[in-house]
PDB file of C-alpha atoms in Angstrom:
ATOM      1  CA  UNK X 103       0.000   0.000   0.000  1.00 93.00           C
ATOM      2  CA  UNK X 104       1.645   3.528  -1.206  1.00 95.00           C
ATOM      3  CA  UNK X 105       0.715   6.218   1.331  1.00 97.00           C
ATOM      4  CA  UNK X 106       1.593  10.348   0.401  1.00 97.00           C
ATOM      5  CA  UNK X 107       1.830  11.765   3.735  1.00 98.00           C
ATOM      6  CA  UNK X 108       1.957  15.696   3.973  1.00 98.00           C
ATOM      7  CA  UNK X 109       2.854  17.958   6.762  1.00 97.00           C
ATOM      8  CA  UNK X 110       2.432  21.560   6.305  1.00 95.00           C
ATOM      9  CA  UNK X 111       1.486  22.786  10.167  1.00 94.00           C
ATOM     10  CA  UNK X 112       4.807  24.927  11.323  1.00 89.00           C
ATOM     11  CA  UNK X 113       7.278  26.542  10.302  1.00 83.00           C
ATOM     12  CA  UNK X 114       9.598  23.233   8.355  1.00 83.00           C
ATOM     13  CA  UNK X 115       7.086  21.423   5.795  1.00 88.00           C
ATOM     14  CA  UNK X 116       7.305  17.405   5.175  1.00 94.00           C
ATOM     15  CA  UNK X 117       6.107  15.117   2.043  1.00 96.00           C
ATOM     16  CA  UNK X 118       6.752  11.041   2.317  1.00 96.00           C
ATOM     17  CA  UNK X 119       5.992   8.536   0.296  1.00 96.00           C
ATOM     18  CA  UNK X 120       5.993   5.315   1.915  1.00 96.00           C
ATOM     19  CA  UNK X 121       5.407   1.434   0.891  1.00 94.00           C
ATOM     20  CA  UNK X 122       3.982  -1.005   3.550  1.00 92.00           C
ATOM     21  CA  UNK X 123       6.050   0.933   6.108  1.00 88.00           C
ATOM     22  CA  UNK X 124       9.144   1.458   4.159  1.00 95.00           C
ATOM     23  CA  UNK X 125       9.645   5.273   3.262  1.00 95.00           C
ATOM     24  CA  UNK X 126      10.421   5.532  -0.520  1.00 93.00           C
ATOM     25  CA  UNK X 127      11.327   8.954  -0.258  1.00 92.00           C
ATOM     26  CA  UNK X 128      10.852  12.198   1.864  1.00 94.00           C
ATOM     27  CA  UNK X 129      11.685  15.857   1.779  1.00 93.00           C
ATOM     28  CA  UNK X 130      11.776  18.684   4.233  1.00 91.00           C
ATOM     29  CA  UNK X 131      11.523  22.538   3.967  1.00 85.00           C
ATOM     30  CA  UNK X 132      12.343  24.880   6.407  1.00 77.00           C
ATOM     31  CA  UNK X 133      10.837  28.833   6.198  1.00 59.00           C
ATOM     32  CA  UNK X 134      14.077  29.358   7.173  1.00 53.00           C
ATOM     33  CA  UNK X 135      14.964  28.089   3.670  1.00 45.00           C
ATOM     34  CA  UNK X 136      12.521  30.480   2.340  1.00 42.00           C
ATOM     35  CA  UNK X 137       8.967  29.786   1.921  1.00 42.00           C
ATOM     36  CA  UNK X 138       7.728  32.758   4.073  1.00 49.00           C
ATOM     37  CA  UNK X 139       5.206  33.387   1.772  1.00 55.00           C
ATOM     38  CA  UNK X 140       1.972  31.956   0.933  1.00 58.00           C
ATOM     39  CA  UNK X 141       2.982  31.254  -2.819  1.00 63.00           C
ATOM     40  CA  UNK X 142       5.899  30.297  -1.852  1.00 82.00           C
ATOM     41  CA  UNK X 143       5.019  26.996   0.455  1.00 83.00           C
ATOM     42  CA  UNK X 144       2.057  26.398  -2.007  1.00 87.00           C
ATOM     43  CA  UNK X 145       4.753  26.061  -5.231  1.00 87.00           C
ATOM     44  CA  UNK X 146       7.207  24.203  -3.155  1.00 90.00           C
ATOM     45  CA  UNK X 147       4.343  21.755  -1.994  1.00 93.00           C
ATOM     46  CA  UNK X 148       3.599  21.160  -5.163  1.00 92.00           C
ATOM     47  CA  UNK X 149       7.036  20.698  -6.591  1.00 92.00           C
ATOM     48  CA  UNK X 150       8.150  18.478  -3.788  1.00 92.00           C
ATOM     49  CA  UNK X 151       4.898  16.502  -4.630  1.00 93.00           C
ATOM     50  CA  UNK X 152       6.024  15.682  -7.834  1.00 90.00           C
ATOM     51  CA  UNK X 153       9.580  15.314  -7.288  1.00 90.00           C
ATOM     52  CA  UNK X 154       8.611  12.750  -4.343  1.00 88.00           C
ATOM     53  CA  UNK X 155       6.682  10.617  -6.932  1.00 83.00           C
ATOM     54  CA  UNK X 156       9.206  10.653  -9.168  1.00 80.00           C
ATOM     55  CA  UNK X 157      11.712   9.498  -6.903  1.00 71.00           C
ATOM     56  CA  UNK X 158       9.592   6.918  -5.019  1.00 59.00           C
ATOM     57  CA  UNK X 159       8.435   4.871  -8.435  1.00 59.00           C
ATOM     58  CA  UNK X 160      10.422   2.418  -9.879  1.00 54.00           C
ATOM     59  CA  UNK X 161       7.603   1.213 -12.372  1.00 52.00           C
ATOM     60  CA  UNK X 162       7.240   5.199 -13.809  1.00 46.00           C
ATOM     61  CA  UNK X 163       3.849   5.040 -12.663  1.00 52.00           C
ATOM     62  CA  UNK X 164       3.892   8.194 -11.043  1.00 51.00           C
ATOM     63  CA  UNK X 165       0.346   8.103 -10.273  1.00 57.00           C
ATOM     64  CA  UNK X 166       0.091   4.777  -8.213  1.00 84.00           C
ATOM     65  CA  UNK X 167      -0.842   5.685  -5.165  1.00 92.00           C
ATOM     66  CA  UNK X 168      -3.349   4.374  -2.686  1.00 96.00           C
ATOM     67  CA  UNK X 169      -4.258   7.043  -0.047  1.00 98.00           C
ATOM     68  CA  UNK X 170      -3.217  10.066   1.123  1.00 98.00           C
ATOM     69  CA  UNK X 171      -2.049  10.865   4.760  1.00 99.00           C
ATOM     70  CA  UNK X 172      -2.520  14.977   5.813  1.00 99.00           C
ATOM     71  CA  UNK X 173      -2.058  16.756   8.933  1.00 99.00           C
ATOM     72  CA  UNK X 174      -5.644  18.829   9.592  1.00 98.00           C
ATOM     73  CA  UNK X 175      -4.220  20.230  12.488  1.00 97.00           C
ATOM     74  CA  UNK X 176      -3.492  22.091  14.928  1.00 98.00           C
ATOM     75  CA  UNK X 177      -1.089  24.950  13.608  1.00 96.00           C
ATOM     76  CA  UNK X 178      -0.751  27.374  11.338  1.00 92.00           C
ATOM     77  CA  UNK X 179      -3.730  28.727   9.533  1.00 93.00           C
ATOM     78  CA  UNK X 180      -1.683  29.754   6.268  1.00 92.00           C
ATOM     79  CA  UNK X 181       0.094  26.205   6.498  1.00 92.00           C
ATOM     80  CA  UNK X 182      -3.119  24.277   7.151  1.00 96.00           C
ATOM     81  CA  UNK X 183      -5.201  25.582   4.570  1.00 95.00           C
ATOM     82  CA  UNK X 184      -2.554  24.531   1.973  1.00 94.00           C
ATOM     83  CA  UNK X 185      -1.622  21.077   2.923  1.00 96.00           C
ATOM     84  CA  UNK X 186      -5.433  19.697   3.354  1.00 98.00           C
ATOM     85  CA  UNK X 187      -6.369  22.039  -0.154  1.00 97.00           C
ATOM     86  CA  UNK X 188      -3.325  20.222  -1.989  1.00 96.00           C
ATOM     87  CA  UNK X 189      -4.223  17.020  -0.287  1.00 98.00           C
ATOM     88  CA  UNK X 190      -7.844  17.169  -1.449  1.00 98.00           C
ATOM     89  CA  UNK X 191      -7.048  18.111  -5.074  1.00 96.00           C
ATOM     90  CA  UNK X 192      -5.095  15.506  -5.498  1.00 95.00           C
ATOM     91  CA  UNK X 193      -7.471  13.322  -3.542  1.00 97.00           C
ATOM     92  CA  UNK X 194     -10.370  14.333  -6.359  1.00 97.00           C
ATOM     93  CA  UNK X 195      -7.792  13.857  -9.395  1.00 94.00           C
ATOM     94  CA  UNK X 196      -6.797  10.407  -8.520  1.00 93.00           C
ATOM     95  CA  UNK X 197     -10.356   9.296  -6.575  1.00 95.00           C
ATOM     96  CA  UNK X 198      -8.512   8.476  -3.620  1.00 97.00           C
ATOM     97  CA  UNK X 199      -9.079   8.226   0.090  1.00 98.00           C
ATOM     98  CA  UNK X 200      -7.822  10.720   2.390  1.00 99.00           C
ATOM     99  CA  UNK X 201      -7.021   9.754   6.447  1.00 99.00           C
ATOM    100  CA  UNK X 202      -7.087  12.967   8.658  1.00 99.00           C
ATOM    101  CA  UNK X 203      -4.281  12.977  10.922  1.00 99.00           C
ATOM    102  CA  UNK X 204      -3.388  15.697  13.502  1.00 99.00           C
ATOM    103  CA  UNK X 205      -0.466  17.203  14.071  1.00 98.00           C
ATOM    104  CA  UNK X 206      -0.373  16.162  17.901  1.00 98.00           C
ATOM    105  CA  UNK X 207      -0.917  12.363  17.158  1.00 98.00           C
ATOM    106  CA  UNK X 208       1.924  12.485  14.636  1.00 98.00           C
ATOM    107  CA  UNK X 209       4.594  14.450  17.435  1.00 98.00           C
ATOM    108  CA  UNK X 210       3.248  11.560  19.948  1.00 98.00           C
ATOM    109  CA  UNK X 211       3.725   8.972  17.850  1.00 98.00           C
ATOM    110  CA  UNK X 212       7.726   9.664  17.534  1.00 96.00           C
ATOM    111  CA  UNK X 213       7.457   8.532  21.451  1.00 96.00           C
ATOM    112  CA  UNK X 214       4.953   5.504  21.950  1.00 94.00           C
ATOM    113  CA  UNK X 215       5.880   4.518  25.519  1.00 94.00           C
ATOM    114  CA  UNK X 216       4.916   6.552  28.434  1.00 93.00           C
ATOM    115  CA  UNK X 217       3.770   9.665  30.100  1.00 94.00           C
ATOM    116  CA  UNK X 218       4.139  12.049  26.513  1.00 96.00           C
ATOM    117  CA  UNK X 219       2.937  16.051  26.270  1.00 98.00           C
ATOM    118  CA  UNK X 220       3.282  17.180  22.924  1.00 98.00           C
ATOM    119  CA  UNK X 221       3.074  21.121  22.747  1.00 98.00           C
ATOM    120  CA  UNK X 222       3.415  22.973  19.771  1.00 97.00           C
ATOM    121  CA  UNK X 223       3.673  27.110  19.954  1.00 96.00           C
ATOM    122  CA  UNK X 224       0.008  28.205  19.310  1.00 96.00           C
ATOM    123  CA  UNK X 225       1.209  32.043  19.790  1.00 93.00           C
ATOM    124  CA  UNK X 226      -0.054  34.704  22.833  1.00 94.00           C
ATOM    125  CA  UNK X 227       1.281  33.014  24.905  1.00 96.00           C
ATOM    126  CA  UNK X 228      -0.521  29.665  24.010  1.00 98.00           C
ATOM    127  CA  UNK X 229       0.073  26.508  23.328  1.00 98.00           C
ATOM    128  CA  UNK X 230      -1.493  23.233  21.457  1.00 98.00           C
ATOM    129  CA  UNK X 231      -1.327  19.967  23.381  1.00 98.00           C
ATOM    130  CA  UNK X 232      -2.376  16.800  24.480  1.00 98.00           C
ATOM    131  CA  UNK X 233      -1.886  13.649  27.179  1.00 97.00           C
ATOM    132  CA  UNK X 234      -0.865  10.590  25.527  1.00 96.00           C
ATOM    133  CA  UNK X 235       0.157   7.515  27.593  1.00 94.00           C
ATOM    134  CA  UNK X 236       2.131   4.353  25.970  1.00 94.00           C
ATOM    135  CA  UNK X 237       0.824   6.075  22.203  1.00 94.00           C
ATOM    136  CA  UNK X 238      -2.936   6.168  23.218  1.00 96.00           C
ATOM    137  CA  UNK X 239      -4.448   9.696  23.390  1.00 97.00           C
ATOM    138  CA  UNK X 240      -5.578  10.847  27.199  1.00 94.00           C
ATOM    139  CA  UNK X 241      -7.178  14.602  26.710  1.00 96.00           C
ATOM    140  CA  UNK X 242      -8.565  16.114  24.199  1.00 97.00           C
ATOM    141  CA  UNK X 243      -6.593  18.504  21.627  1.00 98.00           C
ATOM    142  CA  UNK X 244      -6.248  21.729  24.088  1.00 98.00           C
ATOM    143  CA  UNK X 245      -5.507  25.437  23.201  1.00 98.00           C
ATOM    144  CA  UNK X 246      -4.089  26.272  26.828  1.00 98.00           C
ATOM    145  CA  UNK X 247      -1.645  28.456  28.151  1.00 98.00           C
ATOM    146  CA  UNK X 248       1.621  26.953  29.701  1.00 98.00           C
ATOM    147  CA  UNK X 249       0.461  27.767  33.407  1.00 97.00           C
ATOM    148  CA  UNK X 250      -2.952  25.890  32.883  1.00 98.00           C
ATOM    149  CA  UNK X 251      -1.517  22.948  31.481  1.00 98.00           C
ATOM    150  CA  UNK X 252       0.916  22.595  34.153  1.00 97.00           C
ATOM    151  CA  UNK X 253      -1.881  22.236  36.263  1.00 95.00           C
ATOM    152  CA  UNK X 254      -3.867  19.848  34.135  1.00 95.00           C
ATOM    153  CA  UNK X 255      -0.302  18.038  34.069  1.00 94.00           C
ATOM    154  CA  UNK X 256      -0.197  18.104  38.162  1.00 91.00           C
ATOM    155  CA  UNK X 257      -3.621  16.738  38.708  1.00 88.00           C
ATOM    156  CA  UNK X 258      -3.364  13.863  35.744  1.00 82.00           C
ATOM    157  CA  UNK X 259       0.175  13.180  37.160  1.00 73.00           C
ATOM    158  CA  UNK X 260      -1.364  12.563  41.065  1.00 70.00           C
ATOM    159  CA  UNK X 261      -4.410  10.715  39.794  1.00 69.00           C
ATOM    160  CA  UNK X 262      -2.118   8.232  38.124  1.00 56.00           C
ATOM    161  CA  UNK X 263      -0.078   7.610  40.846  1.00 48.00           C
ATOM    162  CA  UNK X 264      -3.123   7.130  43.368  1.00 42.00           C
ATOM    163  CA  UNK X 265      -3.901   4.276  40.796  1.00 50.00           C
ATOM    164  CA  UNK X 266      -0.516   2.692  40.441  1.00 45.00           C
ATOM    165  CA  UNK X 267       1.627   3.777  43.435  1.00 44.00           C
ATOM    166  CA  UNK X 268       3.941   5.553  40.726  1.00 55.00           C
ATOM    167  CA  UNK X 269       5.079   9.309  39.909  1.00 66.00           C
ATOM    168  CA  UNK X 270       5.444   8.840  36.501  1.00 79.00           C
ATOM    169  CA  UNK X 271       7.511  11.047  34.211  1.00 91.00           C
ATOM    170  CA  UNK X 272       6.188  13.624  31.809  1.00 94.00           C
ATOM    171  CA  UNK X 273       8.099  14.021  28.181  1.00 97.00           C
ATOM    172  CA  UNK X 274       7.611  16.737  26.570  1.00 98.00           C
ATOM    173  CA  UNK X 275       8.142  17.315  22.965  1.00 98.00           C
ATOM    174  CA  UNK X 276       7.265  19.167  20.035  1.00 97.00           C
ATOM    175  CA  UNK X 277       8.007  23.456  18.894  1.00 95.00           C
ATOM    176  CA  UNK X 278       6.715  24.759  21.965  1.00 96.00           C
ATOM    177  CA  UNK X 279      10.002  23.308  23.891  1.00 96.00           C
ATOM    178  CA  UNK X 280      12.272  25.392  22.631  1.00 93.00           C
ATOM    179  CA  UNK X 281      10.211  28.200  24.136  1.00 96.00           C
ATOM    180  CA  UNK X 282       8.574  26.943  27.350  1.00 97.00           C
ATOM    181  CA  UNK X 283      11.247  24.258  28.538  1.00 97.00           C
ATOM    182  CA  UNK X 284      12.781  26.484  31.355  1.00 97.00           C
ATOM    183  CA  UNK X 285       9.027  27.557  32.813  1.00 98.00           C
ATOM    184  CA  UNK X 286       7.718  23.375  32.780  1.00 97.00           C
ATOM    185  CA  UNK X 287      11.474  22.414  33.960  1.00 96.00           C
ATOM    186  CA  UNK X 288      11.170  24.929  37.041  1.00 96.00           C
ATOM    187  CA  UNK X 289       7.166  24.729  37.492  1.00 96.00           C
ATOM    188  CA  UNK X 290       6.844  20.841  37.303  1.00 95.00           C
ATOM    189  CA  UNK X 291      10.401  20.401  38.813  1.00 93.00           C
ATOM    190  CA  UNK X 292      11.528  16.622  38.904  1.00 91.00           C
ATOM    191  CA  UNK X 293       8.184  15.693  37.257  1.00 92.00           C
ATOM    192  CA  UNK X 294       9.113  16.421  33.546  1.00 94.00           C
ATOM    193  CA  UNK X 295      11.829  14.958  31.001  1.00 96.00           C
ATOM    194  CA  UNK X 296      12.097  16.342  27.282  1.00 97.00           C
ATOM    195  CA  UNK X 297      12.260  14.681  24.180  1.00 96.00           C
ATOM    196  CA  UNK X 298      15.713  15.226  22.214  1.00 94.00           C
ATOM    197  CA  UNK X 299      15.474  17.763  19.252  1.00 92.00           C
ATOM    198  CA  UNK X 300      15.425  15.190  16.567  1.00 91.00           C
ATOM    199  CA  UNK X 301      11.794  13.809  17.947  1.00 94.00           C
ATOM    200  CA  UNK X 302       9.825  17.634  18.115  1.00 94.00           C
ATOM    201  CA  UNK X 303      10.307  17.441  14.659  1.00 92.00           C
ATOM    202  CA  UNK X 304       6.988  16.227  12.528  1.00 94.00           C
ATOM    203  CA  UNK X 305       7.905  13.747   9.840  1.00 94.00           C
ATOM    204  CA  UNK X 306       5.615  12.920   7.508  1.00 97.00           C
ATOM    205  CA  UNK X 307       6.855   9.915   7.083  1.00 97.00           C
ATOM    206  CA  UNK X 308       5.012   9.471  10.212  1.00 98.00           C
ATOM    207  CA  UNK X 309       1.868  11.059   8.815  1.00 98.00           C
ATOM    208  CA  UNK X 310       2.137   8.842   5.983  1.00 98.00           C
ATOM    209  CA  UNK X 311       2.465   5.470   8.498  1.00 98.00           C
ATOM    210  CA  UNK X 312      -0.644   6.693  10.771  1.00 98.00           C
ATOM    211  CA  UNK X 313      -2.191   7.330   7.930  1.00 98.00           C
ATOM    212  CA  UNK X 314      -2.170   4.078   6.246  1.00 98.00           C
ATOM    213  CA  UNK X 315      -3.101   2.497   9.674  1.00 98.00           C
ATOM    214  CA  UNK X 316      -6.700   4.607   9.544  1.00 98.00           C
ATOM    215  CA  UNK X 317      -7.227   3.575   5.855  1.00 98.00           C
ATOM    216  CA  UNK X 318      -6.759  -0.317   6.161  1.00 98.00           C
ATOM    217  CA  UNK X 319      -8.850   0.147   9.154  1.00 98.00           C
ATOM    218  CA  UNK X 320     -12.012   2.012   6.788  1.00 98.00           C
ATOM    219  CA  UNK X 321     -11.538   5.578   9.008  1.00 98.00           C
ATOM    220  CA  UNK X 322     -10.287   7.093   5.229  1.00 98.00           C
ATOM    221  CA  UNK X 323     -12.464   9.640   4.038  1.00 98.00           C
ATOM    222  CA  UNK X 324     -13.612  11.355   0.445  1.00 98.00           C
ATOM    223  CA  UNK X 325     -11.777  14.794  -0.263  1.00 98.00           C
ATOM    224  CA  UNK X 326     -15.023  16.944   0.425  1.00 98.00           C
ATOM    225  CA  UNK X 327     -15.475  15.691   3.810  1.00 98.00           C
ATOM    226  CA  UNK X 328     -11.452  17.138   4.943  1.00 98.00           C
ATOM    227  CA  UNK X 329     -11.390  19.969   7.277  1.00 96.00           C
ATOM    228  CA  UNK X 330      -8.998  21.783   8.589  1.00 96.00           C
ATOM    229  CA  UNK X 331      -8.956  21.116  12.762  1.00 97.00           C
ATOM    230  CA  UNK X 332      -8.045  24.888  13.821  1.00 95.00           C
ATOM    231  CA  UNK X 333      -8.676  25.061  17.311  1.00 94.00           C
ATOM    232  CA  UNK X 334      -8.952  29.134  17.252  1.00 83.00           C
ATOM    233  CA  UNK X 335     -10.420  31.013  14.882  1.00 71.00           C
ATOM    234  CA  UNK X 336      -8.129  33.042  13.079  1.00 56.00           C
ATOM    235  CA  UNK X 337      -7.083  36.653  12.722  1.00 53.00           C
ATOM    236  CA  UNK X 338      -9.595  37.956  10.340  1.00 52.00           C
ATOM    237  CA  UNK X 339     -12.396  35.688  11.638  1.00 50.00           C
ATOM    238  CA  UNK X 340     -11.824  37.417  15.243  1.00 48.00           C
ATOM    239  CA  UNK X 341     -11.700  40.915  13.383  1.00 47.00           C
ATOM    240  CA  UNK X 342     -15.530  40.412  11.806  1.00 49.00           C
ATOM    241  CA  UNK X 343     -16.815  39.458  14.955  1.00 48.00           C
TER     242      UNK X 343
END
């Protein structure tokens, strides 16, 4: 089974191709690389679509694929919009099922065993996150600012250890390290661990693996019924309120 998985929620975009599990081929793209622009992640999308299918087939059948993997979310509006657009276009032109995967589940699933928090910078002072334990998912997807979820983190943390007799530890991964790991390291002191640099990173290979899990288990879906899974509404929707 050949699975496109795209990632298009922060700032570094991902395309994989995979076979049964194997990745054929995947690129990356950083803004730092220069798609700061709306036109300019749509084009390289598109380009690293192509290329990807290209370099994946052996048979030149460029078009043999058999579902498509896309992160709806949470994380950037601009981002978001493109990826599930893309991923639904190509969805209608090849009549192909689509599996909605958020960005949270992918980040948790680069740690499947124990206590994990992805977080992922939602901006003012926000973040996105969820509980996961041993790669099931705990919570629900949460916009929640760093304070509040220490809290939630606290009271989840004591309730499991009423249960089991252990303090287990919370691992934190995901964007929103890089810019809250000295407030949960000091706040949840000796209750929190975080995941090396390598696993905050989404890879749509990843996507692509989830993905193909959901479709051989019927959860696929037809292109018009993809949405975006937002979490705030954005700038201009706040402004015609």
């Amino acid at each position: 089974m050949r699975i496109l998985g795209i990632d298009t929620s922060t700032k570094t975009g991902s395309v994989a191709l995979i076979q049964n599990e194997v990745v054929l081929a995947e690129y990356t793209h950083s803004v730092t690389q220069g798609h700061s622009s709306d036109s300019t992640l749509d084009s390289w999308l598109i380009s690293a679509i192509d290329r990807i299918l290209q370099d994946g087939d052996e048979t030149a059948n460029r078009l043999k694929i058999d579902g498509i993997a896309v992160i709806i979310g949470p994380g950037a509006f601009t981002g978001l919009r493109i990826g599930v657009s893309t991923a639904k276009g190509l969805g209608y032109s090849l009549g192909i099922q689509i599996a909605e995967v958020t960005s949270l589940d992918a980040l948790a699933a680069n740690i499947p065993n124990g206590f994990v928090c992805p977080i992922m910078n939602a901006m003012r002072e926000e973040v996105y996150a969820a509980f996961y334990e041993n790669g099931k998912r705990k919570s629900e997807y949460m916009l929640i600012k760093p304070e509040d979820l220490a809290q939630r983190i606290t009271g989840v943390r004591d309730q499991g250890s009423e249960k089991s007799g252990n303090h287990q530890i919370v691992t934190f991964l995901g964007d929103g390290v890089r810019l809250w790991e000295e407030f949960f390291a000091t706040r949840l002191s000796g209750m929190v661990s975080f995941a090396p640099a390598h696993n905050s990173y989404l890879k749509a290979a990843t996507v692509a693996s989830i993905g193909m899990k959901m479709l051989l288990e019927g959860k696929g879906k037809k292109p018009e019924e993809i949405v975006p899974l937002y979490l705030r509404v954005s700038n201009a929707e706040q402004q015609r309120k």
